[in-house]
Short mmCIF file of C-alpha atoms and ligand atoms in Angstrom, two decimals:
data_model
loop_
_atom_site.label_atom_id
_atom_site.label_comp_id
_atom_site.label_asym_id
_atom_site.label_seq_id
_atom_site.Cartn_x
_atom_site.Cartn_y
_atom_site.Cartn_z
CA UNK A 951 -2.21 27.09 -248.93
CA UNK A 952 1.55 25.84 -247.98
CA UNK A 953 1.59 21.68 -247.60
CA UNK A 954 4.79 19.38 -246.89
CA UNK A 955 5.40 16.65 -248.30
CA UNK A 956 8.23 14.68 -246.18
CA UNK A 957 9.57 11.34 -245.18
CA UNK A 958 8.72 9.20 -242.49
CA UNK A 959 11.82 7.50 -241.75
CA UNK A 960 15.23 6.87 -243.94
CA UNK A 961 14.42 8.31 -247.14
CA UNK A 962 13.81 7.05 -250.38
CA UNK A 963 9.72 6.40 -249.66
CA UNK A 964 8.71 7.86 -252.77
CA UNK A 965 8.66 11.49 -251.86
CA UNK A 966 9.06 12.54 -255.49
CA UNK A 967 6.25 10.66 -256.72
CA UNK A 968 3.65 11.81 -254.30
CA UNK A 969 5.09 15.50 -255.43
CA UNK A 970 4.91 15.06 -258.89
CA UNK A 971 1.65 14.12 -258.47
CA UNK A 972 0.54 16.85 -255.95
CA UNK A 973 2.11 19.20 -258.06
CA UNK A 974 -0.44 19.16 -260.78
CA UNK A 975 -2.85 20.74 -258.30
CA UNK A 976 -0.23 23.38 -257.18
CA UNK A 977 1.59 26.67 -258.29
CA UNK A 978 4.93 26.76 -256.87
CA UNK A 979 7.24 23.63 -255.43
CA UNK A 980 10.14 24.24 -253.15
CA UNK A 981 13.30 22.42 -252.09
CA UNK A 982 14.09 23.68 -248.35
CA UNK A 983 16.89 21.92 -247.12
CA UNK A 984 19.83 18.66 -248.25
CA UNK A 985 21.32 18.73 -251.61
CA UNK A 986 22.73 16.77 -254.01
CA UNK A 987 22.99 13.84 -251.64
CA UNK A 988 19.83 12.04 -251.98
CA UNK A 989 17.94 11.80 -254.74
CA UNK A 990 13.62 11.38 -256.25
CA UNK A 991 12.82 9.42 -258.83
CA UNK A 992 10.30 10.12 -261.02
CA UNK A 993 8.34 8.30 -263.92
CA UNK A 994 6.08 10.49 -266.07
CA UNK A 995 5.40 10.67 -269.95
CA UNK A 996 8.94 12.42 -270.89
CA UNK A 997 10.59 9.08 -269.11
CA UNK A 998 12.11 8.03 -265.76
CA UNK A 999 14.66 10.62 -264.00
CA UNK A 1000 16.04 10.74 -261.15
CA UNK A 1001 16.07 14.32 -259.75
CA UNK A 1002 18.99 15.34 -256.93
CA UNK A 1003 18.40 19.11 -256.65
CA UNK A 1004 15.69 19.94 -258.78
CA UNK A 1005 12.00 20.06 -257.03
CA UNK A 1006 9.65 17.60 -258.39
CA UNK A 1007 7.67 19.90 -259.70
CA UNK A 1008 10.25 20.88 -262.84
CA UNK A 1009 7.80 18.25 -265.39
CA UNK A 1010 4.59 21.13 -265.54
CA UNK A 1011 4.42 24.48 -267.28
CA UNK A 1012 2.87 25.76 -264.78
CA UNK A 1013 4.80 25.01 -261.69
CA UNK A 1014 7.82 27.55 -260.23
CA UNK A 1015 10.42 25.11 -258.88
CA UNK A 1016 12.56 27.26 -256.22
CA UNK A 1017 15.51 26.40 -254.47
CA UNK A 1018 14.89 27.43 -250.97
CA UNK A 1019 17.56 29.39 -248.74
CA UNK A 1020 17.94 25.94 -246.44
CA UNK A 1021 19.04 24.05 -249.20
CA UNK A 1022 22.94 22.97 -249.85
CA UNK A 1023 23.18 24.27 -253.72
CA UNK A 1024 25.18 22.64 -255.95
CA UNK A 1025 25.38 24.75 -258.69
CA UNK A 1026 27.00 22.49 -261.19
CA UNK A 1027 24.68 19.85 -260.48
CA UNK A 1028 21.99 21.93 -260.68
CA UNK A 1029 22.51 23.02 -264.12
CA UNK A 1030 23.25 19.36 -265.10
CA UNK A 1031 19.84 18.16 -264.10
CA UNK A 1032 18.81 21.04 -266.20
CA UNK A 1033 19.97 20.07 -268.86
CA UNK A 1034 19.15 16.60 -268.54
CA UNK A 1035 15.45 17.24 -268.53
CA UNK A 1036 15.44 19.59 -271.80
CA UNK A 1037 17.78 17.45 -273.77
CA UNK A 1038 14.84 14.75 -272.97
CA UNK A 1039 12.14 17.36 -274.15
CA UNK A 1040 10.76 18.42 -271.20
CA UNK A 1041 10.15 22.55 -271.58
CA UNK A 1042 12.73 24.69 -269.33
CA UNK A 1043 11.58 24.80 -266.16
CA UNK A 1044 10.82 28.44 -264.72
CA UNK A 1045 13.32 28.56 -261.42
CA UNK A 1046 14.02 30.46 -258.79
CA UNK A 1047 17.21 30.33 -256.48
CA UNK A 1048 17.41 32.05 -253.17
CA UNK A 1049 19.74 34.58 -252.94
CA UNK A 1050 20.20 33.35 -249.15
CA UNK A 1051 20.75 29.79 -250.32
CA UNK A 1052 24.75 28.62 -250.11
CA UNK A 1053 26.74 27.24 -252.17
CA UNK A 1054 28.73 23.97 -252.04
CA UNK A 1055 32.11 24.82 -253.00
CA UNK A 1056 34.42 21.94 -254.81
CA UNK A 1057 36.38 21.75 -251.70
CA UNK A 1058 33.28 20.65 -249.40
CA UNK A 1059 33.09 17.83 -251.74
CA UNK A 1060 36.66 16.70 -251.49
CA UNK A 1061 36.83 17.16 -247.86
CA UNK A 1062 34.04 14.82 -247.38
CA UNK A 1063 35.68 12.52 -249.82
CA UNK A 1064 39.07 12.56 -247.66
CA UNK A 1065 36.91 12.47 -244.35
CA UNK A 1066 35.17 9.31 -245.61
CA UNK A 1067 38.69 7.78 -246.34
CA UNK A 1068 40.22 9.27 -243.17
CA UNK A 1069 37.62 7.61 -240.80
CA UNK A 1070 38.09 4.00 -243.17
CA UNK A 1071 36.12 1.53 -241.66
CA UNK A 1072 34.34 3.92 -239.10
CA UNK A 1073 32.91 5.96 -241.85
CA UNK A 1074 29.10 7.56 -241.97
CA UNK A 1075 28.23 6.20 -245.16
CA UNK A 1076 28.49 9.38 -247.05
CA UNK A 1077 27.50 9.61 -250.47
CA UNK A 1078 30.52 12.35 -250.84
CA UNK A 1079 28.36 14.98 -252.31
CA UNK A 1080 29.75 17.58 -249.73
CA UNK A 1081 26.78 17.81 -247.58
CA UNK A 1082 28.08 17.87 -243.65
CA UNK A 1083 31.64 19.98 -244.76
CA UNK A 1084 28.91 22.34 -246.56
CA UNK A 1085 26.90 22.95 -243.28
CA UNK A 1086 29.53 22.85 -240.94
CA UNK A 1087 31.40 26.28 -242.84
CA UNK A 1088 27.67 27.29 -243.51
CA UNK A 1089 26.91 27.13 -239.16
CA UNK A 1090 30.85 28.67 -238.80
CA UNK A 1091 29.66 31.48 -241.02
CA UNK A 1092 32.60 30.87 -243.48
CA UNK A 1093 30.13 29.59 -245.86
CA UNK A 1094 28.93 31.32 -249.32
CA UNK A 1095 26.01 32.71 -249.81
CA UNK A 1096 24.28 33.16 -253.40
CA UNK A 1097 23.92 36.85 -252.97
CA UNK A 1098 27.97 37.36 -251.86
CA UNK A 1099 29.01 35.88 -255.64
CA UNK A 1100 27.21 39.44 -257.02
CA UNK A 1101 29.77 41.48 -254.16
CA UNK A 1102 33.30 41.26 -255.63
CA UNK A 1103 35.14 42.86 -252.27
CA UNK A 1104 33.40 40.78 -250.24
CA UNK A 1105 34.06 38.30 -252.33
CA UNK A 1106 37.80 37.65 -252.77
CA UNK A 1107 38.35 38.63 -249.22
CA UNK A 1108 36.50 35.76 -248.58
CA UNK A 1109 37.86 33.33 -250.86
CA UNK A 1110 41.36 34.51 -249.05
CA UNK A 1111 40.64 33.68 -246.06
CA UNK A 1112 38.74 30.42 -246.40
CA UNK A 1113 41.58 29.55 -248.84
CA UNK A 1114 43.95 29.82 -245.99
CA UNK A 1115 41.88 27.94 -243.01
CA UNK A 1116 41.33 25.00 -245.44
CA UNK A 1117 44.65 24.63 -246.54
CA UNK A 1118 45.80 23.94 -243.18
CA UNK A 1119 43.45 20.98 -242.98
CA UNK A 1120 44.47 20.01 -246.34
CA UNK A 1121 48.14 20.23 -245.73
CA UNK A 1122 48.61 18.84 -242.33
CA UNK A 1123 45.64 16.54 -241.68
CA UNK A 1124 44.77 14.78 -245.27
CA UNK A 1125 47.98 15.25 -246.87
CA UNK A 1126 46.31 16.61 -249.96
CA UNK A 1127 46.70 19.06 -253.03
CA UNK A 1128 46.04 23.05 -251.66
CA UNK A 1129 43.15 25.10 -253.04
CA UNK A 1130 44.63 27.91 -255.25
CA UNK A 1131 42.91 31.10 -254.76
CA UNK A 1132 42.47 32.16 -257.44
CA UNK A 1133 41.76 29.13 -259.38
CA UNK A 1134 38.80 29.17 -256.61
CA UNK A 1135 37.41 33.00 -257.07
CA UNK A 1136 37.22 31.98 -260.95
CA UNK A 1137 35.19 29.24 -260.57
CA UNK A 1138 32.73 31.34 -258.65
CA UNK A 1139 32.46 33.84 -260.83
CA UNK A 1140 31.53 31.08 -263.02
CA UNK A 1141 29.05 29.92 -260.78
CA UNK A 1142 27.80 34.06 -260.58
CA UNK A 1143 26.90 33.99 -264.28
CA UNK A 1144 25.60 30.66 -263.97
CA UNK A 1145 22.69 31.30 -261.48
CA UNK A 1146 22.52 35.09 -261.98
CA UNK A 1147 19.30 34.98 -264.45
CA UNK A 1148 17.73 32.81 -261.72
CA UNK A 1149 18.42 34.24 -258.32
CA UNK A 1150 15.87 36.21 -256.03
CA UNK A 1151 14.05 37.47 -253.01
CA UNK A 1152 12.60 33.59 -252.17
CA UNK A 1153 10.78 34.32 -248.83
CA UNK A 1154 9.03 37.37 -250.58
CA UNK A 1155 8.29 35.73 -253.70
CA UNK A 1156 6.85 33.00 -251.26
CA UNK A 1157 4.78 35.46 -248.92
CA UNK A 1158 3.28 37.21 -251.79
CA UNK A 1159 2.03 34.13 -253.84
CA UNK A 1160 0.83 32.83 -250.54
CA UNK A 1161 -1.09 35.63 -249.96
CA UNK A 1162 -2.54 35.63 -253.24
CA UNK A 1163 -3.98 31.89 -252.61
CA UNK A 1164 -1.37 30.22 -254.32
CA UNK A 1165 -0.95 26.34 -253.67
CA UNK A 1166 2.88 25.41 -252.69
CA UNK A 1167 4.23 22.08 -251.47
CA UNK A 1168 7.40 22.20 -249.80
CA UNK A 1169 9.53 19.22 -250.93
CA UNK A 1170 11.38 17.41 -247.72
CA UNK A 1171 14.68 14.85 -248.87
CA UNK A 1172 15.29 12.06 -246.96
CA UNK A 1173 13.36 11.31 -243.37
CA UNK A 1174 12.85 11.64 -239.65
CA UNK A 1175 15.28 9.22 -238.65
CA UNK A 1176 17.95 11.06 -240.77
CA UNK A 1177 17.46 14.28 -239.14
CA UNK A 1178 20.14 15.25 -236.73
CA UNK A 1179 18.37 16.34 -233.95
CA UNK A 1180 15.13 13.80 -233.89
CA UNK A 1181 17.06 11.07 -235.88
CA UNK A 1182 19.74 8.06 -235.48
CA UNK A 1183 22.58 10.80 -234.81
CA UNK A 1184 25.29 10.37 -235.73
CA UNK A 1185 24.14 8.30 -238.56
CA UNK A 1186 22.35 11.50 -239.95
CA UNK A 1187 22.22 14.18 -242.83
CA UNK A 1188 23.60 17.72 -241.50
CA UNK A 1189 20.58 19.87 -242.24
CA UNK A 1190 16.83 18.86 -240.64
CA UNK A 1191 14.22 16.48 -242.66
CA UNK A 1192 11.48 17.96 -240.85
CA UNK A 1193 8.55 19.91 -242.00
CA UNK A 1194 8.97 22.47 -238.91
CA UNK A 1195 11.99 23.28 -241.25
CA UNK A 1196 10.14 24.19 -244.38
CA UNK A 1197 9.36 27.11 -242.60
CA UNK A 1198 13.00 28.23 -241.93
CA UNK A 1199 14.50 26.91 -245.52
CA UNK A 1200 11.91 28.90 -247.36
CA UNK A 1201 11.64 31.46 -245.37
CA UNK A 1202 7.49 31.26 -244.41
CA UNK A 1203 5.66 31.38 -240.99
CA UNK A 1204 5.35 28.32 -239.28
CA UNK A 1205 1.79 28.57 -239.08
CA UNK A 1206 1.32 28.99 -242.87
CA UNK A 1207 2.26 24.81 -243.20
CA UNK A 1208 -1.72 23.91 -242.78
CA UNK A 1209 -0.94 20.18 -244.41
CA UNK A 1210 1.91 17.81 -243.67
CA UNK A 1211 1.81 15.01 -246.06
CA UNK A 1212 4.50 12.35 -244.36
CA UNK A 1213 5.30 9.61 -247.08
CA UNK A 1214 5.59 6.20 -245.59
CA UNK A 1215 7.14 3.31 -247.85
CA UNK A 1216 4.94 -0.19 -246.96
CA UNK A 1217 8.49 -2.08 -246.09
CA UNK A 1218 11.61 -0.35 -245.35
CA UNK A 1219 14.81 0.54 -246.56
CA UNK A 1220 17.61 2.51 -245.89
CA UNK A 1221 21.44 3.78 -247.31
CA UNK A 1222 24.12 4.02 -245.10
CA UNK A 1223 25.53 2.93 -241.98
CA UNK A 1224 23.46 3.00 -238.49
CA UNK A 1225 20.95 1.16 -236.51
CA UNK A 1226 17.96 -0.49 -238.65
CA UNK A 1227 16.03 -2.93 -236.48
CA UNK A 1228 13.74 -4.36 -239.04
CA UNK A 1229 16.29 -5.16 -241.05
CA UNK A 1230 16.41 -8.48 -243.32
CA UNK A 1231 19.44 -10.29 -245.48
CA UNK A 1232 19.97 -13.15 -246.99
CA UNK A 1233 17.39 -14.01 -250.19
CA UNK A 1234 14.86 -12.65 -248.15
CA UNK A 1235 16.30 -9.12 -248.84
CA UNK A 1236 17.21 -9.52 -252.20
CA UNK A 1237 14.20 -10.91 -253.32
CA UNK A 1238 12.62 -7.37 -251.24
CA UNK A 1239 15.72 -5.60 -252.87
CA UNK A 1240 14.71 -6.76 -256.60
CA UNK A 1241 10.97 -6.22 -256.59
CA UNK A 1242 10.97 -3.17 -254.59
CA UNK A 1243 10.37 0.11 -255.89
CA UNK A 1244 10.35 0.55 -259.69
CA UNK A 1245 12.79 -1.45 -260.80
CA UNK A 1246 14.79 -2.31 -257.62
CA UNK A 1247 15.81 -0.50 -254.46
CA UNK A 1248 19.02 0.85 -255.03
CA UNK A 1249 20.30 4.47 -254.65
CA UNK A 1250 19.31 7.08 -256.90
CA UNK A 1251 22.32 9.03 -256.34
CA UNK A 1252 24.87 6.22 -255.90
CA UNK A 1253 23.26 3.13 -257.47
CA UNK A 1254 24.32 1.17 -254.20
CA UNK A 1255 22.01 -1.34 -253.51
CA UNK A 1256 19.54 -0.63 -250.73
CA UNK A 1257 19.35 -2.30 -247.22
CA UNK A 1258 16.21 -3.81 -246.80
CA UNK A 1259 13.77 -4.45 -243.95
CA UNK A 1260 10.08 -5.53 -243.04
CA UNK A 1261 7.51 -2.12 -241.98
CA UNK A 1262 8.90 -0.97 -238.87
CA UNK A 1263 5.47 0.40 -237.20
CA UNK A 1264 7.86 1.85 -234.25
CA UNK A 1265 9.78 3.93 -236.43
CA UNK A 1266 6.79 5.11 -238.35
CA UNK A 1267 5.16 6.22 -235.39
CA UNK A 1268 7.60 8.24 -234.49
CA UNK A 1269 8.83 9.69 -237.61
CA UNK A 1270 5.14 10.92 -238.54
CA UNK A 1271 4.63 11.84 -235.30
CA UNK A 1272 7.99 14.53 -235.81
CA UNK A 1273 6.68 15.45 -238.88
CA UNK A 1274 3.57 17.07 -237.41
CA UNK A 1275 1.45 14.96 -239.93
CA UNK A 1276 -2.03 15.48 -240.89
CA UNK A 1277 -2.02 12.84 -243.62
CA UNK A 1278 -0.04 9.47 -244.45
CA UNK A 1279 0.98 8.80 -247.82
CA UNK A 1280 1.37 4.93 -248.04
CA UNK A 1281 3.58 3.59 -250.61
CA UNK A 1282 4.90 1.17 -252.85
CA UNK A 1283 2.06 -1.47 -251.28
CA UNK A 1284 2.11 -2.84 -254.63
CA UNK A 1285 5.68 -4.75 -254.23
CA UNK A 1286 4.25 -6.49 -251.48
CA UNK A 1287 1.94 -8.71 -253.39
CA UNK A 1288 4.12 -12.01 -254.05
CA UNK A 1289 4.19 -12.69 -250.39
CA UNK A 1290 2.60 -15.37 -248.46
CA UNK A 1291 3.11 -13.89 -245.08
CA UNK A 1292 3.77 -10.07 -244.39
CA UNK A 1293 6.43 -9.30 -241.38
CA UNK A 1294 5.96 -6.54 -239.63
CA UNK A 1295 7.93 -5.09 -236.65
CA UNK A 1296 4.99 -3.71 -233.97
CA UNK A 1297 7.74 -3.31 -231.19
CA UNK A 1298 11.15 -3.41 -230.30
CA UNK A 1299 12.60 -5.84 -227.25
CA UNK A 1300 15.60 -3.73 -225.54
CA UNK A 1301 17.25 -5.71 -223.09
CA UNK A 1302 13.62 -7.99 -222.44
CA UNK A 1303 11.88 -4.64 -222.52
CA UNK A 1304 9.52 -4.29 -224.82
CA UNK A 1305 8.23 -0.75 -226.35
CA UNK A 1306 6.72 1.05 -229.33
CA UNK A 1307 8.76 4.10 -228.52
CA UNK A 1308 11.28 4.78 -230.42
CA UNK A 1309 14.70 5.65 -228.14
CA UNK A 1310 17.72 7.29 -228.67
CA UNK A 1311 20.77 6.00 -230.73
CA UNK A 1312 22.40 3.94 -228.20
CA UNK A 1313 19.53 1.96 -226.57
CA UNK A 1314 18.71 1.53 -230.52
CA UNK A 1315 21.41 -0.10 -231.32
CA UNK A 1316 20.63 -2.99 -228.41
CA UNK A 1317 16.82 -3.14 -229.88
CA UNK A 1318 15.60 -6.57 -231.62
CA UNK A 1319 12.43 -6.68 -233.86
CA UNK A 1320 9.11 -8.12 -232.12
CA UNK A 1321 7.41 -9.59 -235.49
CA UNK A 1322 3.86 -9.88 -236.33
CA UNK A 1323 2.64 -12.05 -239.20
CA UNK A 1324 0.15 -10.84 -241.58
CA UNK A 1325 -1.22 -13.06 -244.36
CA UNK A 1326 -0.53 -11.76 -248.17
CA UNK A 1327 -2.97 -11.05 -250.55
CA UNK A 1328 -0.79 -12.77 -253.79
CA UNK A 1329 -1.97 -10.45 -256.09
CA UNK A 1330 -1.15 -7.92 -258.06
CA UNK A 1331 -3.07 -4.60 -256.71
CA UNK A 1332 -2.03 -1.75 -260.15
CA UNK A 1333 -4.55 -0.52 -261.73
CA UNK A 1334 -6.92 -0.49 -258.62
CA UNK A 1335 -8.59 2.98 -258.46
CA UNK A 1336 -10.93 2.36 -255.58
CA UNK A 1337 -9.68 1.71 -251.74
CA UNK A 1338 -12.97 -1.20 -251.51
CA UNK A 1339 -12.09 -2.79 -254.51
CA UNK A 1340 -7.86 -3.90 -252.90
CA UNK A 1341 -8.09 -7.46 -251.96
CA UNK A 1342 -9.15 -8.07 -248.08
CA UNK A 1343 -5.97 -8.60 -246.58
CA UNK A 1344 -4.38 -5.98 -248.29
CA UNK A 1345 -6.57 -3.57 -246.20
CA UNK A 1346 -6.38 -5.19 -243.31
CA UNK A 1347 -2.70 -4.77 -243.69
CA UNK A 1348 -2.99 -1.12 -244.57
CA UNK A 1349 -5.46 -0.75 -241.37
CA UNK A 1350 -3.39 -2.73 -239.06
CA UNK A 1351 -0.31 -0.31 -239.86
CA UNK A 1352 -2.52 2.86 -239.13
CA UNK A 1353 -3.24 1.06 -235.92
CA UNK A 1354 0.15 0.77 -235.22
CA UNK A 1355 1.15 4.02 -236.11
CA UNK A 1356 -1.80 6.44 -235.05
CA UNK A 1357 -2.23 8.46 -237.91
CA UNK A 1358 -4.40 8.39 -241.01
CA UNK A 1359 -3.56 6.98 -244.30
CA UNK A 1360 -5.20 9.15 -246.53
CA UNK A 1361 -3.68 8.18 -249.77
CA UNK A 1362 -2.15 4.76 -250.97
CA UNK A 1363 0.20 4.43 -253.99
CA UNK A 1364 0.14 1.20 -256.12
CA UNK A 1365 2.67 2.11 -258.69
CA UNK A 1366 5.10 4.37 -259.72
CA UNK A 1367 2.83 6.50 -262.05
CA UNK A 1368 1.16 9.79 -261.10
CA UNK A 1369 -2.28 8.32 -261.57
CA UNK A 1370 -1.14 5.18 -259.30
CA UNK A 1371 -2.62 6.49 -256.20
CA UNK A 1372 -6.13 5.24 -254.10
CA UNK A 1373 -7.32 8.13 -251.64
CA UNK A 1374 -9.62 7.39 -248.94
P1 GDP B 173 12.07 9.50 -252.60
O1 GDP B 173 13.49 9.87 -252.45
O2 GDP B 173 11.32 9.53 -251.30
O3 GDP B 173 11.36 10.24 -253.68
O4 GDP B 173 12.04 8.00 -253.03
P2 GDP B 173 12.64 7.25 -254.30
O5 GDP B 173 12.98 8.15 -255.40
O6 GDP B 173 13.65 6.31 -253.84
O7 GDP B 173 11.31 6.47 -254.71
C1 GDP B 173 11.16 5.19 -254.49
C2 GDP B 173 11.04 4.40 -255.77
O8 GDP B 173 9.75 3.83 -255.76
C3 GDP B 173 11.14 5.13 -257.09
O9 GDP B 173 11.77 4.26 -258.01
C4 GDP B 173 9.68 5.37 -257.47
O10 GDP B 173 9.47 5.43 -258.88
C5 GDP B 173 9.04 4.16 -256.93
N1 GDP B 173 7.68 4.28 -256.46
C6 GDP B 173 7.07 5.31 -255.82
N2 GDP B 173 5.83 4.96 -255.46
C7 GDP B 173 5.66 3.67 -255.87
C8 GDP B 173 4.60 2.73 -255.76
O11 GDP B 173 3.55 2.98 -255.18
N3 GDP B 173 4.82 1.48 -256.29
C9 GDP B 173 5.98 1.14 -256.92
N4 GDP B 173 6.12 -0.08 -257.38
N5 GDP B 173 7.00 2.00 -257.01
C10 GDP B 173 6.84 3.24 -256.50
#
């Protein structure tokens, strides 16, 4: 049984949580696409960690975390997280890399560094981790993949010639230092015995393990409305947030994905730059901003605080309707409890049009919030267990945004902990 487990719209809904949890149930967790950029946070009995490449699975025995093909890998990174989790105790993780995955080289992450200061005030908000340089060579086919660092010709007469085409960007367009060759090929033969215990066949270790009736849950980072086809483009990531993906950046038939699990945060937020109707300032976000999430809303790769907003019921719609999804994973409800009133965006005005479809970037950038009051519940709702025993209005909230959105909540999460979680 394959599942997803993806984001509804900008990231950071508490993805990792709901795949921690599922995880216990489940044999095998994989990473499919993004990298380093973005980041789950996890709380569990070995502590709170924050998890960029890793599959948030790594916490159990009995869970394979693999790095799917899709996936931008940062090898460094990688083994940094590693390390992170055993110094804190938690047993090695069993891992498997793709031999198809690719590699971000040190160069994607300066280029997106000099980019970023290139562009100045017109930048995309990149957290400089590489990503869009990595999957622009990766679509150009001058990328690296995993299996090439174990081919020596193929190799250096690689690292030549990608030498040479970035240098000429470097030289004449950022005015920077040059890569040096050779500099380059020994780093990746660093990299090579690095991964090389770890690396295999991904998409047969994945068809066999199906076909054995193994349970796997195919991790999604970030959202719909960061994916650059469906999403805000250009204010998007450079590989696709959707679970139609999974199948490509793990290398499984589409038809295989019998569960999508889309993860829907019960207020916004979002990092970045682009269009983000519901969004609030003022107090009134950094009140959101300071009670939100466990212990705040800000980045878990960056730290940069968070830009807040009320639910946004036409985004939702749309981003679980792109996901394909069977079930809605409602989260973070819990935050919600100190208000009086409850804003909630039901539809957008665009030029005195008013719809609950979400449009494309430039009509989105025109659209105002239409706000709907719902009354609070003033409570705190942890600890609940049972989906009758949450206060009145907090239902009716959680029923009016199904409403809105046309698709079933099936699970709702009032805390950070695994066992923080109502189904219904
Ligand atoms: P992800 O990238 O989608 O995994 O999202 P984040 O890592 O940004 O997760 C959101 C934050 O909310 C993390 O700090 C989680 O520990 C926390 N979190 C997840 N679910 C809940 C919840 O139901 N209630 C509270 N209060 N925090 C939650």
């Amino acid at each position: 049984m394959i599942k997803a487990v993806v984001g509804a719209n900008w990231g950071d809904e508490g993805k990792g949580k709901i795949t921690d949890m599922l995880a216990q149930e489940a044999d095998i967790v994989v990473r499919f696409q993004g990298g380093a950029n973005a980041g789950h946070t996890i709380v569990n009995k070995y502590g709170k960690f924050a998890l960029h490449t890793l599959p948030s699975g790594v916490f159990y025995d009995h869970i394979t975390s693999v790095i799917g093909n899709g996936v931008a890998l940062n090898i460094p990174i990688l083994f940094d997280e590693i390390k992170n989790l055993t110094d804190r105790n938690v047993p090695m993780p069993k891992i498997l890399i793709s031999d198809r995955a690719q590699i971000v080289m040190p160069y994607h992450i300066l280029l997106d560094a000099y980019e970023e200061e290139r562009l100045a005030g017109k930048s995309y908000g990149s957290t400089k981790s590489g990503i869009a340089p990595f999957y622009s060579d990766k679509y150009a086919k001058i990328g690296f993949q995993v299996s090439e660092l174990f081919d020596e010709d193929t190799l250096r007469e690689k690292v030549a010639k990608v030498t040479a085409m970035k240098n000429v960007l470097l030289e004449h367009l950022y005015h920077k230092p040059l890569i040096d060759e050779k500099e380059l090929l020994d780093t990746l033969h660093t990299y090579r015995d690095m991964v090389a215990p770890y690396v295999g066949d991904v998409s047969t270790f994945l068809y066999e393990a199906n076909k054995a009736g193994k349970t796997i849950l195919l991790e999604g980072q970030l959202g719909t409305l960061k994916d650059p086809d469906h999403g805000i483009y250009p204010m998007v990531t450079s590989s696709s947030t959707l679970a139609a993906y999974g199948a490509i950046g793990a290398g499984i038939p589409p038809y295989e994905i019998k569960q999508v699990i889309t993860v829907c945060k019960a207020y916004s937020s979002a990092v970045g730059a682009g269009a983000f109707v519901s969004e609030i300032f003022g107090d009134e976000a950094d009140e959101l901003r300071r009670r939100g999430g466990d212990g705040g809303e800000y980045g878990a790769t960056t730290g940069r605080p968070r830009r807040m907003g009320w639910f946004d019921c036409v985004a939702s719609k749309y981003g679980c309707r792109l996901q394909g999804t069977t079930d809605v994973a409602f989260t973070v409800l819990d935050v919600l409890g100190y208000l009086d009133e409850i804003p909630v965006c039901t539809a957008y005005d665009i030029d005195g049009e008013i719809t609950t479809d979400f449009p494309v970037t430039y009509k989105l950038e025109k659209a105002k919030p239409v706000i709907e009051k719902l009354p609070g519940w003033k409570c705190d709702i942890r600890g609940i267990k049972k989906y009758e025993d949450l206060p009145e209005n907090c239902r009716k909230y959680i029923e009016f945004v199904e409403d809105h959105i046309g698709f079933k909540i099936t699970m709702v999460s009032n805390g950070p902990s695994r066992d923080d979680i109502i189904y219904r």
